[in-house]
Amino acid sequence: MTVFFATLKVKPGHEKDFERLQQELSRLTHDAEPDTFVYDVVRHVDKPGVYAVYARFKDPAAFEFHQKTDFHDRLVPPIFACLDGGAEGMTIDFFEWVG
């Protein structure tokens, strides 16, 4: 399986837009991608504007499919626009499933 954790820093005042966009991306991902097992967005409890995304894909091909969906192409640019520093406001780390 392919797994990633992304940490995102949202510009002050853009949290609601960011959450709305990420919730839509999560919903569409779960609805349209059977090989994406998890795509969850969470908000840090102590650090305002800090979020994380956890995603788990069946394999690298499922991750590549996710990257090429029309809704991914539509939603990611406005998500990046909400970030402090644009795409630079995100760090992403990849992991291998141990389970």
N, CA, C and O atoms as a Tinker XYZ file with bonds, in Angstrom:
   396  protein
     1  N      0.830000   -1.187000    0.000000    73     2
     2  CA     0.000000    0.000000    0.000000    64     1     3
     3  C      0.872000    1.247000    0.000000    63     2     4     5
     4  O      2.007000    1.235000    0.477000    81     3
     5  N      0.326000    2.301000   -0.535000    73     3     6
     6  CA     0.974000    3.606000   -0.533000    64     5     7
     7  C      0.233000    4.490000    0.458000    63     6     8     9
     8  O     -0.992000    4.605000    0.412000    81     7
     9  N      0.990000    5.112000    1.353000    73     7    10
    10  CA     0.416000    5.942000    2.407000    64     9    11
    11  C      1.132000    7.278000    2.418000    63    10    12    13
    12  O      2.350000    7.338000    2.245000    81    11
    13  N      0.375000    8.356000    2.622000    73    11    14
    14  CA     1.041000    9.633000    2.856000    64    13    15
    15  C      0.399000   10.375000    4.005000    63    14    16    17
    16  O     -0.786000   10.226000    4.303000    81    15
    17  N      1.234000   11.184000    4.638000    73    15    18
    18  CA     0.807000   12.166000    5.626000    64    17    19
    19  C      1.245000   13.516000    5.087000    63    18    20    21
    20  O      2.420000   13.710000    4.778000    81    19
    21  N      0.327000   14.432000    4.973000    73    19    22
    22  CA     0.656000   15.791000    4.542000    64    21    23
    23  C      0.304000   16.741000    5.680000    63    22    24    25
    24  O     -0.744000   16.609000    6.311000    81    23
    25  N      1.180000   17.688000    5.930000    73    23    26
    26  CA     0.915000   18.742000    6.904000    64    25    27
    27  C      0.770000   20.039000    6.130000    63    26    28    29
    28  O      1.595000   20.356000    5.273000    81    27
    29  N     -0.285000   20.792000    6.437000    73    27    30
    30  CA    -0.598000   21.995000    5.677000    64    29    31
    31  C     -0.814000   23.165000    6.624000    63    30    32    33
    32  O     -1.501000   23.034000    7.636000    81    31
    33  N     -0.232000   24.298000    6.295000    73    31    34
    34  CA    -0.396000   25.530000    7.073000    64    33    35
    35  C     -1.252000   26.485000    6.254000    63    34    36    37
    36  O     -0.860000   26.925000    5.173000    81    35
    37  N     -2.432000   26.796000    6.792000    73    35    38
    38  CA    -3.415000   27.621000    6.091000    64    37    39
    39  C     -3.259000   29.082000    6.520000    63    38    40    41
    40  O     -3.042000   29.386000    7.692000    81    39
    41  N     -3.377000   29.974000    5.533000    73    39    42
    42  CA    -3.318000   31.409000    5.812000    64    41    43
    43  C     -4.481000   31.810000    6.727000    63    42    44    45
    44  O     -5.597000   31.316000    6.566000    81    43
    45  N     -4.219000   32.700000    7.680000    73    43    46
    46  CA    -5.315000   33.173000    8.543000    64    45    47
    47  C     -6.465000   33.725000    7.702000    63    46    48    49
    48  O     -6.251000   34.457000    6.736000    81    47
    49  N     -7.674000   33.364000    8.085000    73    47    50
    50  CA    -8.863000   33.816000    7.377000    64    49    51
    51  C     -9.294000   32.912000    6.239000    63    50    52    53
    52  O    -10.355000   33.131000    5.654000    81    51
    53  N     -8.497000   31.898000    5.909000    73    51    54
    54  CA    -8.815000   30.995000    4.801000    64    53    55
    55  C     -9.215000   29.598000    5.280000    63    54    56    57
    56  O     -9.388000   28.687000    4.470000    81    55
    57  N     -9.360000   29.433000    6.583000    73    55    58
    58  CA    -9.635000   28.117000    7.141000    64    57    59
    59  C    -10.957000   27.522000    6.641000    63    58    60    61
    60  O    -11.008000   26.344000    6.287000    81    59
    61  N    -12.010000   28.316000    6.609000    73    59    62
    62  CA   -13.314000   27.786000    6.189000    64    61    63
    63  C    -13.289000   27.336000    4.725000    63    62    64    65
    64  O    -13.819000   26.277000    4.390000    81    63
    65  N    -12.670000   28.144000    3.853000    73    63    66
    66  CA   -12.553000   27.745000    2.443000    64    65    67
    67  C    -11.730000   26.472000    2.315000    63    66    68    69
    68  O    -12.102000   25.556000    1.581000    81    67
    69  N    -10.618000   26.416000    3.025000    73    67    70
    70  CA    -9.753000   25.248000    2.986000    64    69    71
    71  C    -10.521000   24.002000    3.431000    63    70    72    73
    72  O    -10.478000   22.969000    2.764000    81    71
    73  N    -11.214000   24.104000    4.547000    73    71    74
    74  CA   -11.954000   22.951000    5.058000    64    73    75
    75  C    -13.046000   22.513000    4.085000    63    74    76    77
    76  O    -13.240000   21.317000    3.867000    81    75
    77  N    -13.752000   23.464000    3.506000    73    75    78
    78  CA   -14.809000   23.131000    2.540000    64    77    79
    79  C    -14.219000   22.392000    1.337000    63    78    80    81
    80  O    -14.764000   21.377000    0.904000    81    79
    81  N    -13.116000   22.896000    0.801000    73    79    82
    82  CA   -12.469000   22.273000   -0.357000    64    81    83
    83  C    -11.930000   20.886000   -0.015000    63    82    84    85
    84  O    -12.089000   19.945000   -0.793000    81    83
    85  N    -11.301000   20.763000    1.134000    73    83    86
    86  CA   -10.745000   19.460000    1.529000    64    85    87
    87  C    -11.850000   18.450000    1.804000    63    86    88    89
    88  O    -11.706000   17.271000    1.480000    81    87
    89  N    -12.954000   18.899000    2.399000    73    87    90
    90  CA   -14.076000   17.988000    2.639000    64    89    91
    91  C    -14.660000   17.489000    1.326000    63    90    92    93
    92  O    -15.028000   16.321000    1.206000    81    91
    93  N    -14.742000   18.376000    0.345000    73    91    94
    94  CA   -15.236000   17.957000   -0.973000    64    93    95
    95  C    -14.263000   16.972000   -1.614000    63    94    96    97
    96  O    -14.685000   15.958000   -2.170000    81    95
    97  N    -12.968000   17.259000   -1.541000    73    95    98
    98  CA   -11.972000   16.344000   -2.108000    64    97    99
    99  C    -12.040000   14.984000   -1.418000    63    98   100   101
   100  O    -11.965000   13.950000   -2.082000    81    99
   101  N    -12.177000   14.974000   -0.114000    73    99   102
   102  CA   -12.273000   13.715000    0.626000    64   101   103
   103  C    -13.522000   12.939000    0.214000    63   102   104   105
   104  O    -13.452000   11.737000   -0.043000    81   103
   105  N    -14.655000   13.617000    0.152000    73   103   106
   106  CA   -15.911000   12.950000   -0.216000    64   105   107
   107  C    -15.837000   12.360000   -1.618000    63   106   108   109
   108  O    -16.205000   11.205000   -1.831000    81   107
   109  N    -15.362000   13.155000   -2.575000    73   107   110
   110  CA   -15.266000   12.671000   -3.954000    64   109   111
   111  C    -14.265000   11.529000   -4.077000    63   110   112   113
   112  O    -14.484000   10.578000   -4.827000    81   111
   113  N    -13.177000   11.630000   -3.342000    73   111   114
   114  CA   -12.180000   10.560000   -3.356000    64   113   115
   115  C    -12.792000    9.263000   -2.851000    63   114   116   117
   116  O    -12.630000    8.215000   -3.476000    81   115
   117  N    -13.494000    9.326000   -1.723000    73   115   118
   118  CA   -14.118000    8.117000   -1.189000    64   117   119
   119  C    -15.192000    7.574000   -2.130000    63   118   120   121
   120  O    -15.344000    6.358000   -2.255000    81   119
   121  N    -15.936000    8.458000   -2.791000    73   119   122
   122  CA   -17.012000    8.026000   -3.683000    64   121   123
   123  C    -16.506000    7.426000   -4.991000    63   122   124   125
   124  O    -17.103000    6.481000   -5.507000    81   123
   125  N    -15.416000    7.962000   -5.533000    73   123   126
   126  CA   -15.002000    7.616000   -6.896000    64   125   127
   127  C    -13.756000    6.742000   -6.993000    63   126   128   129
   128  O    -13.398000    6.295000   -8.083000    81   127
   129  N    -13.098000    6.496000   -5.873000    73   127   130
   130  CA   -11.824000    5.777000   -5.932000    64   129   131
   131  C    -11.850000    4.568000   -4.986000    63   130   132   133
   132  O    -11.445000    4.678000   -3.829000    81   131
   133  N    -12.321000    3.429000   -5.472000    73   131   134
   134  CA   -12.413000    2.259000   -4.594000    64   133   135
   135  C    -11.060000    1.769000   -4.069000    63   134   136   137
   136  O    -11.005000    1.083000   -3.048000    81   135
   137  N     -9.989000    2.112000   -4.749000    73   135   138
   138  CA    -8.655000    1.690000   -4.304000    64   137   139
   139  C     -7.982000    2.716000   -3.401000    63   138   140   141
   140  O     -6.816000    2.560000   -3.038000    81   139
   141  N     -8.718000    3.765000   -3.038000    73   139   142
   142  CA    -8.273000    4.690000   -1.994000    64   141   143
   143  C     -9.065000    4.321000   -0.750000    63   142   144   145
   144  O    -10.274000    4.540000   -0.681000    81   143
   145  N     -8.374000    3.764000    0.223000    73   143   146
   146  CA    -9.042000    3.243000    1.415000    64   145   147
   147  C     -9.336000    4.330000    2.438000    63   146   148   149
   148  O    -10.352000    4.274000    3.131000    81   147
   149  N     -8.457000    5.312000    2.534000    73   147   150
   150  CA    -8.627000    6.391000    3.505000    64   149   151
   151  C     -8.148000    7.686000    2.863000    63   150   152   153
   152  O     -7.101000    7.722000    2.217000    81   151
   153  N     -8.920000    8.742000    3.048000    73   151   154
   154  CA    -8.490000   10.097000    2.694000    64   153   155
   155  C     -9.159000   11.025000    3.701000    63   154   156   157
   156  O    -10.283000   11.485000    3.495000    81   155
   157  N     -8.454000   11.289000    4.781000    73   155   158
   158  CA    -9.022000   12.054000    5.883000    64   157   159
   159  C     -8.240000   13.344000    6.129000    63   158   160   161
   160  O     -7.021000   13.402000    5.965000    81   159
   161  N     -8.977000   14.362000    6.524000    73   159   162
   162  CA    -8.402000   15.667000    6.838000    64   161   163
   163  C     -8.706000   15.959000    8.306000    63   162   164   165
   164  O     -9.838000   15.796000    8.760000    81   163
   165  N     -7.673000   16.398000    9.046000    73   163   166
   166  CA    -7.843000   16.710000   10.465000    64   165   167
   167  C     -7.217000   18.069000   10.770000    63   166   168   169
   168  O     -6.300000   18.519000   10.084000    81   167
   169  N     -7.736000   18.708000   11.817000    73   167   170
   170  CA    -7.273000   20.039000   12.244000    64   169   171
   171  C     -6.510000   19.875000   13.558000    63   170   172   173
   172  O     -6.951000   19.167000   14.463000    81   171
   173  N     -5.360000   20.540000   13.647000    73   171   174
   174  CA    -4.555000   20.501000   14.873000    64   173   175
   175  C     -5.327000   21.154000   16.011000    63   174   176   177
   176  O     -5.969000   22.185000   15.810000    81   175
   177  N     -5.274000   20.567000   17.205000    73   175   178
   178  CA    -6.056000   21.091000   18.321000    64   177   179
   179  C     -5.401000   22.299000   18.993000    63   178   180   181
   180  O     -6.095000   23.094000   19.627000    81   179
   181  N     -4.089000   22.453000   18.868000    73   179   182
   182  CA    -3.382000   23.544000   19.561000    64   181   183
   183  C     -2.739000   24.571000   18.644000    63   182   184   185
   184  O     -2.334000   25.638000   19.106000    81   183
   185  N     -2.638000   24.273000   17.362000    73   183   186
   186  CA    -1.954000   25.161000   16.424000    64   185   187
   187  C     -2.948000   25.648000   15.374000    63   186   188   189
   188  O     -3.272000   24.914000   14.441000    81   187
   189  N     -3.434000   26.880000   15.519000    73   187   190
   190  CA    -4.409000   27.402000   14.547000    64   189   191
   191  C     -3.855000   27.363000   13.121000    63   190   192   193
   192  O     -2.698000   27.702000   12.874000    81   191
   193  N     -4.701000   26.947000   12.207000    73   191   194
   194  CA    -4.334000   26.935000   10.799000    64   193   195
   195  C     -3.493000   25.756000   10.366000    63   194   196   197
   196  O     -3.083000   25.693000    9.207000    81   195
   197  N     -3.221000   24.816000   11.261000    73   195   198
   198  CA    -2.421000   23.646000   10.906000    64   197   199
   199  C     -3.348000   22.437000   10.751000    63   198   200   201
   200  O     -4.141000   22.122000   11.638000    81   199
   201  N     -3.226000   21.776000    9.606000    73   199   202
   202  CA    -4.049000   20.621000    9.264000    64   201   203
   203  C     -3.140000   19.479000    8.814000    63   202   204   205
   204  O     -1.968000   19.676000    8.495000    81   203
   205  N     -3.715000   18.295000    8.799000    73   203   206
   206  CA    -3.013000   17.136000    8.257000    64   205   207
   207  C     -3.984000   16.341000    7.397000    63   206   208   209
   208  O     -5.185000   16.293000    7.661000    81   207
   209  N     -3.436000   15.726000    6.369000    73   207   210
   210  CA    -4.193000   14.810000    5.526000    64   209   211
   211  C     -3.499000   13.454000    5.618000    63   210   212   213
   212  O     -2.280000   13.353000    5.473000    81   211
   213  N     -4.296000   12.419000    5.863000    73   211   214
   214  CA    -3.807000   11.049000    5.887000    64   213   215
   215  C     -4.517000   10.302000    4.774000    63   214   216   217
   216  O     -5.747000   10.296000    4.714000    81   215
   217  N     -3.753000    9.672000    3.894000    73   215   218
   218  CA    -4.355000    8.921000    2.798000    64   217   219
   219  C     -3.669000    7.568000    2.670000    63   218   220   221
   220  O     -2.458000    7.439000    2.853000    81   219
   221  N     -4.486000    6.557000    2.346000    73   219   222
   222  CA    -3.954000    5.208000    2.168000    64   221   223
   223  C     -4.556000    4.626000    0.886000    63   222   224   225
   224  O     -5.773000    4.537000    0.728000    81   223
   225  N     -3.663000    4.238000   -0.015000    73   223   226
   226  CA    -4.039000    3.742000   -1.334000    64   225   227
   227  C     -3.644000    2.273000   -1.475000    63   226   228   229
   228  O     -2.674000    1.826000   -0.864000    81   227
   229  N     -4.387000    1.534000   -2.271000    73   227   230
   230  CA    -4.106000    0.118000   -2.485000    64   229   231
   231  C     -2.676000   -0.113000   -2.966000    63   230   232   233
   232  O     -2.007000   -1.053000   -2.538000    81   231
   233  N     -2.217000    0.762000   -3.865000    73   231   234
   234  CA    -0.894000    0.602000   -4.454000    64   233   235
   235  C     -0.502000    1.915000   -5.127000    63   234   236   237
   236  O     -1.304000    2.848000   -5.159000    81   235
   237  N      0.713000    2.004000   -5.665000    73   235   238
   238  CA     1.123000    3.253000   -6.332000    64   237   239
   239  C      0.207000    3.645000   -7.497000    63   238   240   241
   240  O      0.012000    4.833000   -7.754000    81   239
   241  N     -0.350000    2.664000   -8.196000    73   239   242
   242  CA    -1.251000    2.984000   -9.311000    64   241   243
   243  C     -2.508000    3.698000   -8.812000    63   242   244   245
   244  O     -3.016000    4.597000   -9.483000    81   243
   245  N     -3.008000    3.310000   -7.649000    73   243   246
   246  CA    -4.186000    3.979000   -7.086000    64   245   247
   247  C     -3.857000    5.420000   -6.714000    63   246   248   249
   248  O     -4.683000    6.316000   -6.891000    81   247
   249  N     -2.654000    5.641000   -6.201000    73   247   250
   250  CA    -2.228000    7.010000   -5.902000    64   249   251
   251  C     -2.129000    7.823000   -7.183000    63   250   252   253
   252  O     -2.581000    8.967000   -7.224000    81   251
   253  N     -1.548000    7.252000   -8.226000    73   251   254
   254  CA    -1.442000    7.955000   -9.516000    64   253   255
   255  C     -2.826000    8.262000  -10.083000    63   254   256   257
   256  O     -3.044000    9.346000  -10.624000    81   255
   257  N     -3.759000    7.322000   -9.964000    73   255   258
   258  CA    -5.122000    7.560000  -10.428000    64   257   259
   259  C     -5.733000    8.746000   -9.684000    63   258   260   261
   260  O     -6.361000    9.615000  -10.289000    81   259
   261  N     -5.541000    8.770000   -8.368000    73   259   262
   262  CA    -6.052000    9.875000   -7.544000    64   261   263
   263  C     -5.526000   11.212000   -8.054000    63   262   264   265
   264  O     -6.278000   12.181000   -8.156000    81   263
   265  N     -4.248000   11.261000   -8.372000    73   263   266
   266  CA    -3.613000   12.498000   -8.821000    64   265   267
   267  C     -4.175000   12.994000  -10.161000    63   266   268   269
   268  O     -4.059000   14.176000  -10.484000    81   267
   269  N     -4.777000   12.098000  -10.929000    73   267   270
   270  CA    -5.221000   12.446000  -12.286000    64   269   271
   271  C     -6.732000   12.623000  -12.415000    63   270   272   273
   272  O     -7.232000   12.832000  -13.521000    81   271
   273  N     -7.466000   12.543000  -11.308000    73   271   274
   274  CA    -8.914000   12.712000  -11.418000    64   273   275
   275  C     -9.252000   14.162000  -11.746000    63   274   276   277
   276  O     -8.507000   15.080000  -11.401000    81   275
   277  N    -10.379000   14.354000  -12.413000    73   275   278
   278  CA   -10.782000   15.711000  -12.767000    64   277   279
   279  C    -11.063000   16.549000  -11.521000    63   278   280   281
   280  O    -10.763000   17.743000  -11.506000    81   279
   281  N    -11.636000   15.945000  -10.476000    73   279   282
   282  CA   -11.915000   16.728000   -9.271000    64   281   283
   283  C    -10.629000   17.079000   -8.523000    63   282   284   285
   284  O    -10.567000   18.125000   -7.878000    81   283
   285  N     -9.624000   16.245000   -8.594000    73   283   286
   286  CA    -8.324000   16.582000   -7.982000    64   285   287
   287  C     -7.750000   17.808000   -8.703000    63   286   288   289
   288  O     -7.301000   18.758000   -8.062000    81   287
   289  N     -7.769000   17.777000  -10.030000    73   287   290
   290  CA    -7.257000   18.910000  -10.813000    64   289   291
   291  C     -8.045000   20.186000  -10.536000    63   290   292   293
   292  O     -7.481000   21.280000  -10.566000    81   291
   293  N     -9.326000   20.056000  -10.269000    73   291   294
   294  CA   -10.172000   21.223000  -10.011000    64   293   295
   295  C     -9.984000   21.772000   -8.597000    63   294   296   297
   296  O     -9.994000   22.988000   -8.404000    81   295
   297  N     -9.812000   20.896000   -7.607000    73   295   298
   298  CA    -9.805000   21.326000   -6.203000    64   297   299
   299  C     -8.424000   21.672000   -5.643000    63   298   300   301
   300  O     -8.320000   22.516000   -4.753000    81   299
   301  N     -7.379000   21.046000   -6.141000    73   299   302
   302  CA    -6.057000   21.267000   -5.547000    64   301   303
   303  C     -5.549000   22.702000   -5.740000    63   302   304   305
   304  O     -5.013000   23.266000   -4.786000    81   303
   305  N     -5.685000   23.322000   -6.913000    73   303   306
   306  CA    -5.207000   24.712000   -7.012000    64   305   307
   307  C     -5.847000   25.660000   -6.004000    63   306   308   309
   308  O     -5.120000   26.441000   -5.389000    81   307
   309  N     -7.184000   25.640000   -5.795000    73   307   310
   310  CA    -7.722000   26.533000   -4.770000    64   309   311
   311  C     -7.332000   26.114000   -3.344000    63   310   312   313
   312  O     -7.262000   26.960000   -2.451000    81   311
   313  N     -7.080000   24.830000   -3.127000    73   311   314
   314  CA    -6.557000   24.402000   -1.820000    64   313   315
   315  C     -5.191000   25.023000   -1.595000    63   314   316   317
   316  O     -4.936000   25.590000   -0.533000    81   315
   317  N     -4.308000   24.923000   -2.584000    73   315   318
   318  CA    -2.970000   25.528000   -2.467000    64   317   319
   319  C     -3.060000   27.032000   -2.270000    63   318   320   321
   320  O     -2.233000   27.614000   -1.568000    81   319
   321  N     -4.060000   27.674000   -2.886000    73   319   322
   322  CA    -4.221000   29.124000   -2.732000    64   321   323
   323  C     -4.558000   29.501000   -1.293000    63   322   324   325
   324  O     -4.320000   30.635000   -0.880000    81   323
   325  N     -5.108000   28.563000   -0.528000    73   323   326
   326  CA    -5.421000   28.812000    0.878000    64   325   327
   327  C     -4.204000   28.670000    1.788000    63   326   328   329
   328  O     -4.238000   29.091000    2.945000    81   327
   329  N     -3.144000   28.084000    1.274000    73   327   330
   330  CA    -1.987000   27.779000    2.115000    64   329   331
   331  C     -1.047000   28.957000    2.247000    63   330   332   333
   332  O     -0.895000   29.764000    1.330000    81   331
   333  N     -0.426000   29.038000    3.394000    73   331   334
   334  CA     0.602000   30.037000    3.653000    64   333   335
   335  C      1.823000   29.653000    2.828000    63   334   336   337
   336  O      2.532000   28.705000    3.165000    81   335
   337  N      2.067000   30.383000    1.755000    73   335   338
   338  CA     3.174000   30.052000    0.858000    64   337   339
   339  C      2.759000   29.197000   -0.320000    63   338   340   341
   340  O      3.620000   28.651000   -1.010000    81   339
   341  N      1.463000   29.064000   -0.573000    73   339   342
   342  CA     1.002000   28.242000   -1.688000    64   341   343
   343  C      1.387000   26.785000   -1.470000    63   342   344   345
   344  O      1.299000   26.278000   -0.352000    81   343
   345  N      1.812000   26.112000   -2.534000    73   343   346
   346  CA     2.202000   24.700000   -2.426000    64   345   347
   347  C      3.346000   24.510000   -1.430000    63   346   348   349
   348  O      3.512000   23.426000   -0.872000    81   347
   349  N      4.128000   25.560000   -1.211000    73   347   350
   350  CA     5.228000   25.486000   -0.242000    64   349   351
   351  C      4.709000   25.408000    1.197000    63   350   352   353
   352  O      5.476000   25.112000    2.114000    81   351
   353  N      3.423000   25.670000    1.401000    73   351   354
   354  CA     2.819000   25.574000    2.719000    64   353   355
   355  C      2.421000   24.160000    3.097000    63   354   356   357
   356  O      1.740000   23.942000    4.100000    81   355
   357  N      2.855000   23.188000    2.277000    73   355   358
   358  CA     2.536000   21.788000    2.530000    64   357   359
   359  C      3.805000   20.956000    2.540000    63   358   360   361
   360  O      4.677000   21.119000    1.687000    81   359
   361  N      3.895000   20.075000    3.499000    73   359   362
   362  CA     4.928000   19.039000    3.472000    64   361   363
   363  C      4.216000   17.705000    3.344000    63   362   364   365
   364  O      3.147000   17.507000    3.920000    81   363
   365  N      4.806000   16.795000    2.593000    73   363   366
   366  CA     4.192000   15.489000    2.401000    64   365   367
   367  C      5.271000   14.423000    2.547000    63   366   368   369
   368  O      6.367000   14.538000    1.999000    81   367
   369  N      4.931000   13.394000    3.297000    73   367   370
   370  CA     5.831000   12.275000    3.522000    64   369   371
   371  C      5.116000   10.991000    3.154000    63   370   372   373
   372  O      3.941000   10.815000    3.475000    81   371
   373  N      5.825000   10.084000    2.475000    73   371   374
   374  CA     5.264000    8.818000    2.051000    64   373   375
   375  C      5.766000    7.690000    2.948000    63   374   376   377
   376  O      6.907000    7.694000    3.410000    81   375
   377  N      4.886000    6.734000    3.177000    73   375   378
   378  CA     5.171000    5.602000    4.054000    64   377   379
   379  C      4.712000    4.320000    3.389000    63   378   380   381
   380  O      3.956000    4.338000    2.417000    81   379
   381  N      5.185000    3.202000    3.932000    73   379   382
   382  CA     4.705000    1.884000    3.508000    64   381   383
   383  C      3.849000    1.314000    4.615000    63   382   384   385
   384  O      4.171000    1.450000    5.795000    81   383
   385  N      2.756000    0.675000    4.231000    73   383   386
   386  CA     1.833000    0.054000    5.176000    64   385   387
   387  C      2.501000   -1.157000    5.815000    63   386   388   389
   388  O      3.116000   -1.972000    5.128000    81   387
   389  N      2.376000   -1.266000    7.123000    73   387   390
   390  CA     2.995000   -2.368000    7.857000    64   389   391
   391  C      1.965000   -3.443000    8.201000    63   390   392   393
   392  O      2.334000   -4.589000    8.460000    81   391
   393  N      0.686000   -3.087000    8.206000    73   391   394
   394  CA    -0.374000   -4.019000    8.598000    64   393   395
   395  C     -0.536000   -5.115000    7.648000    63   394   396
   396  O     -1.390000   -5.980000    7.843000    81   395
